[in-house]
Amino acid sequence: MFISLIFSPLVLAQEKKAPQGEITLLIDTFRFRLIVFDDQEPYAQFPVAIGKARTPSPIGHWKIINKGVNWGSGFGTRWLGLNVPWGIYGIHGTNKPGSIGTMASQGCFRMFNHHVEILYPWIKIGTPVIVIGNPFSYQSGGMKNLKPGDKNSALTLIQEKLWRRGFYDGSADGIFGRGTKKGVQQLQKAHGLPITGNLGQIEYRCLGIIN
């Protein structure tokens, strides 16, 4: 259901009433679209701006944790905060409407102010937000080496893959902490690699991320 809408024509929501069912938001970073689902049925779409390559938007499954009105000119007229563990990210309006449809932000999702004002009353705390995209090709530098202390969406995928192979028992929080380092070291030991605790091309191949 979600994927079929991604390829459908843009449907804006200026004249729509509030959805009556359970709302889920899907943000497509490939096509710069925020898609509203009402009881898993497509309801409306809005154009957005996403993060720059050097400050990418967080790919993954999140939820709305706070809301605010008129946070300042840079955030437009409305703010919807996300529970991303490695930084402050949200869906908000903008004083730079020309940036909509481009990679322009520090990682947040910008909307036209009149669009975010439509969306804002529809959204409650806890609303799921699914952000789709490729965290490796998106981030500046592509498949770069990672080390303890790094924080990004690519690490959430790596943590999930380490967990599936029994090398990691923490949460996929996108933070390269001690638990993730230990999981990488166990992966390296299992494959006869130097036990550095850092991630590079060889470790990506062992995890099936690249061929």
Coordinates of C-alpha atoms in Angstrom, one line a residue:
M1 CA 0.0 0.0 0.0
F2 CA 2.7 2.5 1.0
I3 CA 4.9 1.8 -2.0
S4 CA 2.1 2.1 -4.5
L5 CA 1.4 5.7 -3.6
I6 CA 5.0 6.7 -4.0
F7 CA 4.6 6.5 -7.8
S8 CA 1.1 8.1 -7.9
P9 CA 0.5 11.7 -8.9
L10 CA 0.8 14.3 -6.2
V11 CA -2.4 14.9 -4.3
L12 CA -2.4 18.0 -2.1
A13 CA -4.6 18.5 0.9
Q14 CA -5.8 22.2 0.9
E15 CA -9.4 21.3 0.7
K16 CA -9.3 18.1 2.8
K17 CA -10.8 17.7 6.2
A18 CA -8.9 16.0 9.0
P19 CA -8.4 12.3 8.5
Q20 CA -10.7 10.2 10.7
G21 CA -8.6 7.1 11.2
E22 CA -5.1 6.2 12.5
I23 CA -2.5 8.5 10.8
T24 CA 0.9 7.4 9.6
L25 CA 3.4 9.7 7.9
L26 CA 5.7 8.4 5.2
I27 CA 8.5 10.7 4.0
D28 CA 10.1 9.7 0.7
T29 CA 13.6 11.3 0.5
F30 CA 14.0 10.1 -3.1
R31 CA 11.0 12.2 -4.3
F32 CA 10.8 14.9 -1.7
R33 CA 7.3 14.0 -0.6
L34 CA 5.5 13.7 2.8
I35 CA 2.6 11.3 2.4
V36 CA -0.2 11.0 4.9
F37 CA -2.0 7.7 5.4
D38 CA -5.4 7.4 7.0
D39 CA -5.9 3.8 8.3
Q40 CA -3.2 2.7 5.9
E41 CA -4.9 4.3 3.0
P42 CA -3.3 7.2 1.1
Y43 CA -4.9 10.4 2.0
A44 CA -2.7 13.4 1.0
Q45 CA 0.8 14.3 -0.1
F46 CA 2.9 17.4 0.5
P47 CA 6.3 18.5 -1.1
V48 CA 9.2 18.8 1.4
A49 CA 12.8 19.8 1.6
I50 CA 15.2 17.3 3.1
G51 CA 18.7 17.4 4.6
K52 CA 21.9 18.1 2.6
A53 CA 24.3 15.3 1.9
R54 CA 26.6 16.5 4.6
T55 CA 23.7 16.9 7.1
P56 CA 21.3 14.1 5.9
S57 CA 17.8 13.5 7.2
P58 CA 17.4 10.5 9.5
I59 CA 16.3 7.4 7.6
G60 CA 14.2 5.0 9.7
H61 CA 11.0 4.5 11.8
W62 CA 10.3 7.3 14.2
K63 CA 7.4 8.9 16.0
I64 CA 6.2 12.5 16.9
I65 CA 7.3 13.4 20.4
N66 CA 6.5 17.1 20.6
K67 CA 4.6 19.9 18.8
G68 CA 5.0 23.6 18.8
V69 CA 3.7 26.9 17.2
N70 CA 5.9 29.7 15.9
W71 CA 9.3 28.3 17.0
G72 CA 11.1 31.1 15.1
S73 CA 11.4 32.3 11.5
G74 CA 13.8 29.5 10.6
F75 CA 11.3 26.8 11.6
G76 CA 8.2 28.5 10.1
T77 CA 4.9 28.5 11.8
R78 CA 4.7 24.9 13.1
W79 CA 7.0 22.3 14.5
L80 CA 6.6 18.5 14.8
G81 CA 9.5 16.9 16.6
L82 CA 10.8 13.4 16.0
N83 CA 12.4 10.9 18.5
V84 CA 15.7 10.6 16.7
P85 CA 18.2 9.6 19.4
W86 CA 21.3 11.3 18.0
G87 CA 20.0 14.8 17.4
I88 CA 17.1 17.2 17.2
Y89 CA 15.1 16.6 14.0
G90 CA 11.5 17.5 13.0
I91 CA 9.0 18.4 10.4
H92 CA 8.5 22.2 10.2
G93 CA 7.6 25.2 8.2
T94 CA 10.2 27.5 6.6
N95 CA 11.1 31.1 5.8
K96 CA 12.8 29.8 2.7
P97 CA 10.0 28.4 0.5
G98 CA 12.3 28.2 -2.5
S99 CA 14.1 25.3 -0.8
I100 CA 11.1 23.0 -0.9
G101 CA 11.8 20.0 -3.2
T102 CA 15.6 20.2 -2.7
M103 CA 18.3 18.9 -0.3
A104 CA 18.7 22.1 1.7
S105 CA 18.3 21.6 5.5
Q106 CA 20.4 20.5 8.4
G107 CA 18.5 17.3 8.5
C108 CA 14.9 18.4 9.2
F109 CA 12.0 18.2 6.8
R110 CA 10.8 21.6 5.6
M111 CA 7.3 22.3 4.4
F112 CA 5.5 25.3 3.1
N113 CA 4.0 27.1 6.0
H114 CA 0.5 26.9 4.7
H115 CA 1.0 23.1 4.2
V116 CA 2.4 22.4 7.7
E117 CA -0.5 24.4 9.1
I118 CA -2.9 22.0 7.4
L119 CA -0.9 19.0 8.7
Y120 CA -0.3 20.2 12.2
P121 CA -3.8 19.7 13.8
W122 CA -4.0 16.2 12.2
I123 CA -0.9 15.0 14.1
K124 CA -0.9 13.8 17.7
I125 CA 2.0 12.8 20.0
G126 CA 3.0 9.3 19.1
T127 CA 2.1 9.4 15.4
P128 CA 4.4 7.1 13.4
V129 CA 6.8 8.6 10.9
I130 CA 8.5 6.4 8.4
V131 CA 11.4 7.9 6.5
I132 CA 12.6 5.9 3.4
G133 CA 15.9 6.3 1.6
N134 CA 19.4 4.9 1.2
P135 CA 21.4 6.1 4.2
F136 CA 24.7 5.1 2.5
S137 CA 24.3 6.8 -0.8
Y138 CA 22.6 9.8 0.8
Q139 CA 25.3 10.8 3.3
S140 CA 28.3 12.9 2.2
G141 CA 31.1 10.6 1.2
G142 CA 28.9 7.6 0.6
M143 CA 30.2 4.3 2.1
K144 CA 32.6 5.9 4.5
N145 CA 34.4 4.1 7.4
L146 CA 32.7 4.4 10.7
K147 CA 34.2 4.4 14.2
P148 CA 33.0 4.7 17.9
G149 CA 31.4 8.1 18.5
D150 CA 29.8 8.4 15.0
K151 CA 26.0 9.0 14.8
N152 CA 23.9 8.5 11.6
S153 CA 21.1 6.6 9.9
A154 CA 23.6 4.1 8.3
L155 CA 24.5 2.9 11.8
T156 CA 20.8 1.9 12.5
L157 CA 21.0 -0.5 9.5
I158 CA 24.4 -1.8 10.6
Q159 CA 23.1 -2.4 14.2
E160 CA 20.1 -4.3 12.8
K161 CA 22.3 -6.5 10.7
L162 CA 24.7 -7.2 13.6
W163 CA 21.7 -8.1 15.8
R164 CA 20.3 -10.5 13.2
R165 CA 23.7 -12.3 13.2
G166 CA 23.8 -12.5 17.0
F167 CA 26.7 -10.0 17.4
Y168 CA 24.6 -7.2 19.0
D169 CA 21.8 -7.1 21.6
G170 CA 21.2 -3.3 21.9
S171 CA 18.8 -1.0 20.1
A172 CA 19.2 0.3 16.6
D173 CA 19.7 3.9 17.8
G174 CA 22.2 5.0 15.2
I175 CA 24.9 5.7 17.8
F176 CA 28.3 4.0 17.6
G177 CA 28.7 3.2 21.3
R178 CA 30.5 0.5 23.3
G179 CA 27.8 -2.1 22.5
T180 CA 28.1 -1.5 18.8
K181 CA 31.9 -1.6 19.0
K182 CA 31.7 -4.9 20.8
G183 CA 29.4 -6.3 18.1
V184 CA 31.7 -5.2 15.3
Q185 CA 34.6 -6.8 17.1
Q186 CA 32.7 -10.1 17.4
L187 CA 31.9 -9.9 13.7
Q188 CA 35.6 -9.3 12.9
K189 CA 36.6 -12.3 15.1
A190 CA 34.1 -14.6 13.4
H191 CA 35.5 -13.7 10.0
G192 CA 39.1 -13.8 10.9
L193 CA 39.6 -10.0 10.5
P194 CA 41.8 -7.6 12.5
I195 CA 39.8 -6.8 15.6
T196 CA 39.7 -3.0 15.5
G197 CA 36.1 -2.3 16.4
N198 CA 35.8 0.0 13.4
L199 CA 33.7 -0.4 10.3
G200 CA 35.0 -0.4 6.8
Q201 CA 34.4 -2.0 3.4
I202 CA 35.3 -5.5 4.5
E203 CA 32.9 -5.4 7.4
Y204 CA 30.2 -4.0 5.1
R205 CA 30.7 -7.1 2.8
C206 CA 30.6 -9.5 5.8
L207 CA 27.2 -7.9 6.8
G208 CA 25.9 -8.2 3.2
I209 CA 25.6 -4.4 2.8
I210 CA 27.8 -4.4 -0.3
N211 CA 29.0 -7.3 -2.6

